[in-house]
mmCIF file of C-alpha atoms and ligand atoms in Angstrom:
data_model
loop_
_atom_site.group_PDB
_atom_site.id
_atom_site.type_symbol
_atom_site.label_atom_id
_atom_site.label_comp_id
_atom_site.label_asym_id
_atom_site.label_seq_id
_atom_site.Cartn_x
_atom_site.Cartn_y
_atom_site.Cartn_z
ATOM 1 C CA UNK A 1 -8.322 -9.964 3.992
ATOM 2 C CA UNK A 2 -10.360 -8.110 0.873
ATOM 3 C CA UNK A 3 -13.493 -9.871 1.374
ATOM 4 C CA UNK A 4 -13.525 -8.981 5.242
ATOM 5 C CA UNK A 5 -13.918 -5.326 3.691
ATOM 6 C CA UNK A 6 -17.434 -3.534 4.388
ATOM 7 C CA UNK A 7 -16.649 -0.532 2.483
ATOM 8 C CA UNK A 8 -14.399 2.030 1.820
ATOM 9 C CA UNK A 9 -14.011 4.902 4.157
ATOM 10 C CA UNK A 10 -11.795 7.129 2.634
ATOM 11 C CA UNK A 11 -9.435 5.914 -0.383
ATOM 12 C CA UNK A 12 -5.543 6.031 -0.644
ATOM 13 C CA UNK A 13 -5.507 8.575 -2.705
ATOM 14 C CA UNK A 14 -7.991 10.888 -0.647
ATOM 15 C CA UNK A 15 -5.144 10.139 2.223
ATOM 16 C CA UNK A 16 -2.398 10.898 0.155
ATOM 17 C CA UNK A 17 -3.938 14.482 -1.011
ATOM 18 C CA UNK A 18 -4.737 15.183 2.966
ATOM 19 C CA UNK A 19 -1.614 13.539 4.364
ATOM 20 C CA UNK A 20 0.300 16.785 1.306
ATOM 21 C CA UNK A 21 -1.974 19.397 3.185
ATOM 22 C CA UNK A 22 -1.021 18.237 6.217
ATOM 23 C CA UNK A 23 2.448 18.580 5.605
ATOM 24 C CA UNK A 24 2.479 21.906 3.731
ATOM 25 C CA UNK A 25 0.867 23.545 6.851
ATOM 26 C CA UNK A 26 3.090 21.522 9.317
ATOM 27 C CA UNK A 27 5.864 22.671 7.490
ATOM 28 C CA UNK A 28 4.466 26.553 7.200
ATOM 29 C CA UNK A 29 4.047 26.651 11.259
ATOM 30 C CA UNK A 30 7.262 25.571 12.188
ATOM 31 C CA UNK A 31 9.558 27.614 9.815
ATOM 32 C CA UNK A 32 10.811 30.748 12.199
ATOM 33 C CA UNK A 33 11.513 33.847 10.758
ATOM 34 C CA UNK A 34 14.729 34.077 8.777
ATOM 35 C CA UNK A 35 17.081 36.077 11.398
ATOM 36 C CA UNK A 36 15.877 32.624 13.645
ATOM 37 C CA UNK A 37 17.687 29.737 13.845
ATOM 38 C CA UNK A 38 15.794 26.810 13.369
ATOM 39 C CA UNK A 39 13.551 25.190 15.323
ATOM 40 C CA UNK A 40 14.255 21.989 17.216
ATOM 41 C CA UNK A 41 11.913 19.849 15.962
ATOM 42 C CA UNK A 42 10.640 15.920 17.333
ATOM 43 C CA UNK A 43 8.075 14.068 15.581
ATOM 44 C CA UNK A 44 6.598 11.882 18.140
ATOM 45 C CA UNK A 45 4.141 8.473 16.213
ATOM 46 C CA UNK A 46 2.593 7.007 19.131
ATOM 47 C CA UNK A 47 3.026 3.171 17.411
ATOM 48 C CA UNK A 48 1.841 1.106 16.207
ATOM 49 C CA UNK A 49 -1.120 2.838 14.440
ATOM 50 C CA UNK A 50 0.430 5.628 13.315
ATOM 51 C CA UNK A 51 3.449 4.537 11.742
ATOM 52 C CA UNK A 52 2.856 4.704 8.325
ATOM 53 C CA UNK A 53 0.649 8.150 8.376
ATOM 54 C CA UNK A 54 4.333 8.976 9.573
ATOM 55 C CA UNK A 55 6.770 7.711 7.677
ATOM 56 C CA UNK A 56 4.161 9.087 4.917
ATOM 57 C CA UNK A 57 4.046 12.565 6.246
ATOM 58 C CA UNK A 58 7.812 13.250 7.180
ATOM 59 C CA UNK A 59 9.101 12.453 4.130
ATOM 60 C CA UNK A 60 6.916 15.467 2.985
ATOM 61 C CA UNK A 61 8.378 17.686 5.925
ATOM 62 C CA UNK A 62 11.847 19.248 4.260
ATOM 63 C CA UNK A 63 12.591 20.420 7.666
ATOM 64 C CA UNK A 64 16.050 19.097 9.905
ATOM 65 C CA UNK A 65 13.953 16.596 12.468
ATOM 66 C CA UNK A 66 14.721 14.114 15.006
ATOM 67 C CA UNK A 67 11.983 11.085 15.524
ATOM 68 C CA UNK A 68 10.606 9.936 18.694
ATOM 69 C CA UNK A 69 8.634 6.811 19.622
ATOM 70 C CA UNK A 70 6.307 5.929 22.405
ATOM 71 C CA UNK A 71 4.304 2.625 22.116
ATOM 72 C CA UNK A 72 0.928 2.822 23.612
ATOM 73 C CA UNK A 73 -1.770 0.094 24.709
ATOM 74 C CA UNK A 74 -4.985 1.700 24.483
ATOM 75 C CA UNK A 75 -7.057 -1.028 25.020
ATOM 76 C CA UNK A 76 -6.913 -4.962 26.361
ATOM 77 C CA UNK A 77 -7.210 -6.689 23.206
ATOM 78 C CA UNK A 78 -9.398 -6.689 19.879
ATOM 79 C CA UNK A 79 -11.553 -3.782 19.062
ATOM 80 C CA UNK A 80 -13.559 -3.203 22.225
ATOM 81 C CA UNK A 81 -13.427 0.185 23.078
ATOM 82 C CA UNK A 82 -11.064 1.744 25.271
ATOM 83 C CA UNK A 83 -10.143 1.005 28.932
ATOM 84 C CA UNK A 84 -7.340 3.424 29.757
ATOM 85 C CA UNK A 85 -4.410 3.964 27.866
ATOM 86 C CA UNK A 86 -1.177 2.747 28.986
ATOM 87 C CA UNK A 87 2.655 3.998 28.072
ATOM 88 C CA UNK A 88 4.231 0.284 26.753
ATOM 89 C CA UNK A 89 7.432 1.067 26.142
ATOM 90 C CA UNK A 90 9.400 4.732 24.991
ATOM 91 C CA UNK A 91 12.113 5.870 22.628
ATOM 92 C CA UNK A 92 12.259 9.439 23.202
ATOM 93 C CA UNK A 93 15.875 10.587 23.783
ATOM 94 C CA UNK A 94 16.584 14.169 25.514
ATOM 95 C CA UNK A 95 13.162 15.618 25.344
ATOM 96 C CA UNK A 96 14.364 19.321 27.069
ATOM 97 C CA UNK A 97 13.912 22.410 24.529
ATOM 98 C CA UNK A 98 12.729 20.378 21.730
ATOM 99 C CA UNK A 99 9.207 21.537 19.890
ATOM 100 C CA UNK A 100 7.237 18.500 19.791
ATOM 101 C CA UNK A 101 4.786 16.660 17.622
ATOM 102 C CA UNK A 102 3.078 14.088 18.594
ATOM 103 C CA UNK A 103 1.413 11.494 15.261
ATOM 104 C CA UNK A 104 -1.862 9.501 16.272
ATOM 105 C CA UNK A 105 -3.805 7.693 13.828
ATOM 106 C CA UNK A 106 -7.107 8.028 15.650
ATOM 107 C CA UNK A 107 -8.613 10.302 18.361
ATOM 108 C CA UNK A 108 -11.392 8.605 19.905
ATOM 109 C CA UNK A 109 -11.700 8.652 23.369
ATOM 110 C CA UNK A 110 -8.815 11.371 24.076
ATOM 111 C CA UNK A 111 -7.120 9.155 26.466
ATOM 112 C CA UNK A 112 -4.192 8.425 24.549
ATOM 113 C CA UNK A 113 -3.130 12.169 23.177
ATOM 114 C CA UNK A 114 -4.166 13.545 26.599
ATOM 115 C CA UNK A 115 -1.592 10.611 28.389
ATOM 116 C CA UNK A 116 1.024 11.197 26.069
ATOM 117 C CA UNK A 117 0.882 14.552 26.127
ATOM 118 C CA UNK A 118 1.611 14.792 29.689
ATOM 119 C CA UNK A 119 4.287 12.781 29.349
ATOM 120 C CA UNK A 120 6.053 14.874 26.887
ATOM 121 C CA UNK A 121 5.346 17.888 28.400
ATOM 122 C CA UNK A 122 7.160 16.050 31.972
ATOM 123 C CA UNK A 123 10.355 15.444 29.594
ATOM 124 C CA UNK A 124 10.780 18.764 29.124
ATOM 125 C CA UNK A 125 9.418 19.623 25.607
ATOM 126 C CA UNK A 126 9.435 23.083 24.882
ATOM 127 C CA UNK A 127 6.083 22.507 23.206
ATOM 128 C CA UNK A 128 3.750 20.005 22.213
ATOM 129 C CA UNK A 129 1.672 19.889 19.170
ATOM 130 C CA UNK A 130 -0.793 16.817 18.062
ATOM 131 C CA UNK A 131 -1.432 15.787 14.864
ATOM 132 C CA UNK A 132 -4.231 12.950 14.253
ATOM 133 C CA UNK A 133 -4.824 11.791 10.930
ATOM 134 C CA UNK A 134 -8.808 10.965 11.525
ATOM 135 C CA UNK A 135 -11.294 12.404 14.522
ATOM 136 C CA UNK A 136 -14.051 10.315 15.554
ATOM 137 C CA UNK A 137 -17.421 11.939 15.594
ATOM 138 C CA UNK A 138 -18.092 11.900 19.758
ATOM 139 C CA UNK A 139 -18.228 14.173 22.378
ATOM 140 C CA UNK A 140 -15.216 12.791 23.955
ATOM 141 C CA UNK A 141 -13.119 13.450 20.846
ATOM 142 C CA UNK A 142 -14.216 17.004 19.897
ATOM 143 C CA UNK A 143 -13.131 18.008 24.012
ATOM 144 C CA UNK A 144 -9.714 17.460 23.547
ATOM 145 C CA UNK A 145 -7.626 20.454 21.404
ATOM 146 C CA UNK A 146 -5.740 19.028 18.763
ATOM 147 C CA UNK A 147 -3.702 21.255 16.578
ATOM 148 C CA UNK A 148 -3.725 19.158 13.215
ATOM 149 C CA UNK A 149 -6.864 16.719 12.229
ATOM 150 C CA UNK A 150 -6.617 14.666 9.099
ATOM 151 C CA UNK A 151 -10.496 13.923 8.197
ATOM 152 C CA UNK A 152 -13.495 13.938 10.904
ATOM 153 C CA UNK A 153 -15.126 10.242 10.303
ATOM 154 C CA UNK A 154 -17.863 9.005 11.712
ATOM 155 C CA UNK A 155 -18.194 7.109 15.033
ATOM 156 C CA UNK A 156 -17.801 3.990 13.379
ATOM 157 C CA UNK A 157 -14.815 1.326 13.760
ATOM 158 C CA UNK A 158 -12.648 1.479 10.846
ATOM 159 C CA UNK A 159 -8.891 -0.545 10.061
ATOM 160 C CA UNK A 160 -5.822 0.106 7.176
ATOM 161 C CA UNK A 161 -3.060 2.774 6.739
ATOM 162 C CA UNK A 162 -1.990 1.631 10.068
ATOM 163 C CA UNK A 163 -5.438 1.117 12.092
ATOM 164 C CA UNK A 164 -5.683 -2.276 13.089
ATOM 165 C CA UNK A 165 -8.801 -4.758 14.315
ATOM 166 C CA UNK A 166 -6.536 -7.458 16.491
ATOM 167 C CA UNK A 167 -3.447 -6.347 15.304
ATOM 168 C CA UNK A 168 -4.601 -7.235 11.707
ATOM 169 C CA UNK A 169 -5.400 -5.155 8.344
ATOM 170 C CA UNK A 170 -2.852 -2.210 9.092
ATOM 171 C CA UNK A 171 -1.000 -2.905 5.674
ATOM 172 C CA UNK A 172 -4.417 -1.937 3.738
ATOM 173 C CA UNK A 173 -3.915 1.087 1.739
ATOM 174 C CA UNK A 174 -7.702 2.454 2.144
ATOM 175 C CA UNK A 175 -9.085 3.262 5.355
ATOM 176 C CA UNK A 176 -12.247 0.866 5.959
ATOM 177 C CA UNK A 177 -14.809 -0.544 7.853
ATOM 178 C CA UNK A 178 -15.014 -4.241 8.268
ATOM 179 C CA UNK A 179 -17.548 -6.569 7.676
ATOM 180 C CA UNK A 180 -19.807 -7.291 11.190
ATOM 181 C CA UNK A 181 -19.307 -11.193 10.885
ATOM 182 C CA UNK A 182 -15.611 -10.552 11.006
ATOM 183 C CA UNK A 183 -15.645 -7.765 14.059
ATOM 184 C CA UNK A 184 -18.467 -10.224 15.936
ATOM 185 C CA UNK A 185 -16.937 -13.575 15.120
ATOM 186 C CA UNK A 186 -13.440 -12.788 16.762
ATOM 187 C CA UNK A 187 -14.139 -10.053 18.986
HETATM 188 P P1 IMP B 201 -8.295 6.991 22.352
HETATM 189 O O1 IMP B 201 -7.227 6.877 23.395
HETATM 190 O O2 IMP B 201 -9.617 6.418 22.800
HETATM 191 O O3 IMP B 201 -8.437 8.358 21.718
HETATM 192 O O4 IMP B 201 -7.955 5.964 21.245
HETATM 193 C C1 IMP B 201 -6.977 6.099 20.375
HETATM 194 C C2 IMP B 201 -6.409 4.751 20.047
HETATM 195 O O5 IMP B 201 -7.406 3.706 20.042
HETATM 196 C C3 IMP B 201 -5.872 4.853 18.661
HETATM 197 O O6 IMP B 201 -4.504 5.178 18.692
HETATM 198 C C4 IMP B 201 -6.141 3.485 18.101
HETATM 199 O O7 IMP B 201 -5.042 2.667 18.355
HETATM 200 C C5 IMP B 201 -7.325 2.937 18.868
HETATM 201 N N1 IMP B 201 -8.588 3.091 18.104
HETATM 202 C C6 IMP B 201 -9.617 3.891 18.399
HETATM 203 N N2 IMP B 201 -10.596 3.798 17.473
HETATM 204 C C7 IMP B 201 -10.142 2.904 16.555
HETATM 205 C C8 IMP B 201 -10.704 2.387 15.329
HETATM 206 O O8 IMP B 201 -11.800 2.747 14.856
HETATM 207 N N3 IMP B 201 -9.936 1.485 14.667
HETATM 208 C C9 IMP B 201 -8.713 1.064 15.103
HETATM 209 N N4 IMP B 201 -8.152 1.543 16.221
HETATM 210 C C10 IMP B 201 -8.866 2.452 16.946
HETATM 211 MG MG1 MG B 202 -3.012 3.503 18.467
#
């Protein structure tokens, strides 16, 4: 799995120091004033990708939260780019009055946070907010509003802390791009 490794993107600790911030302001925006009750909050990881940014990033949240899950197919297999994002399966309980947000790992093409979105919304969610821990560098990315972004990367295809290439290298700690033998011999 190491050797397959072009280089290193951006290092656990540089996630673990940016997954803190991220928490910290999550944490700032949904505490209500005090004579508030608080807020009902859902944390929504669309899975598989973005499971461990948030099982990282709730455990920094000190906040009363219930967990969501929606499983997404965003594209047909391997790393080709994607075709449409499709709802796979949900675990999303009573939806109504609850102040969502919604974990992706990647925002690339905008299908899946704009599809999932919608769906959320339909439940009933009081509101929505999106959280992505990196932003590809593309037109298509930067048009769709996201209210939390991790790190802006480059358009470039990149596995670990949850990313996969064929369902592979999500256990890496680092976030990295693979070697081109690897990405062209099994795509
Ligand atoms: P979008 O719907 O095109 O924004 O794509 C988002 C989904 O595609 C993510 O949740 C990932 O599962 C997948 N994806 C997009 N780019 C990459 C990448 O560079 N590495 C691994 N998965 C990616
Ligand atoms: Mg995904």
């Amino acid at each position: 799995m190491h050797r397959d490794i072009e280089r290193v993107l951006i290092s656990q600790q540089q996630i673990a120091r940016r997954v803190a911030e991220l928490a910290a302001l999550i944490t700032a925006d949904h505490t209500p004033p005090k004579q508030e009750g608080p807020i009902e909050l859902t944390i929504v990881p669309v899975l598989t990708g973005a499971m461990i940014f948030c099982a990282d990033l709730i455990r920094q949240i000190p906040m009363a939260m219930q967990i969501g899950m929606m499983t997404v197919s965003s594209y047909p297999g391997r790393s080709v780019s994607t075709q449409g994002a499709q709802v796979v399966a949900q675990q999303l309980a009573d939806l109504r009055g609850r102040h969502v947000l919604l974990l992706d790992d990647i925002l690339d093409s905008g299908q899946t946070i704009r599809l999932v979105t919608s769906v959320l919304r339909e439940r009933g969610a009081a509101s929505v907010r999106t959280c992505v821990l990196l932003r590809k560098d593309r037109p298509a990315a930067r048009d769709v509003p996201v209210d939390y972004v991790g790190f802006d990367i480059p358009d470039v295809f990149v596995v670990g802390y949850g990313l996969d290439f064929d369902n592979y290298y999500r256990n890496l700690p680092d976030i990295v791009t693979l070697n081109g033998r690897v990405t062209e011999g099994r795509a």
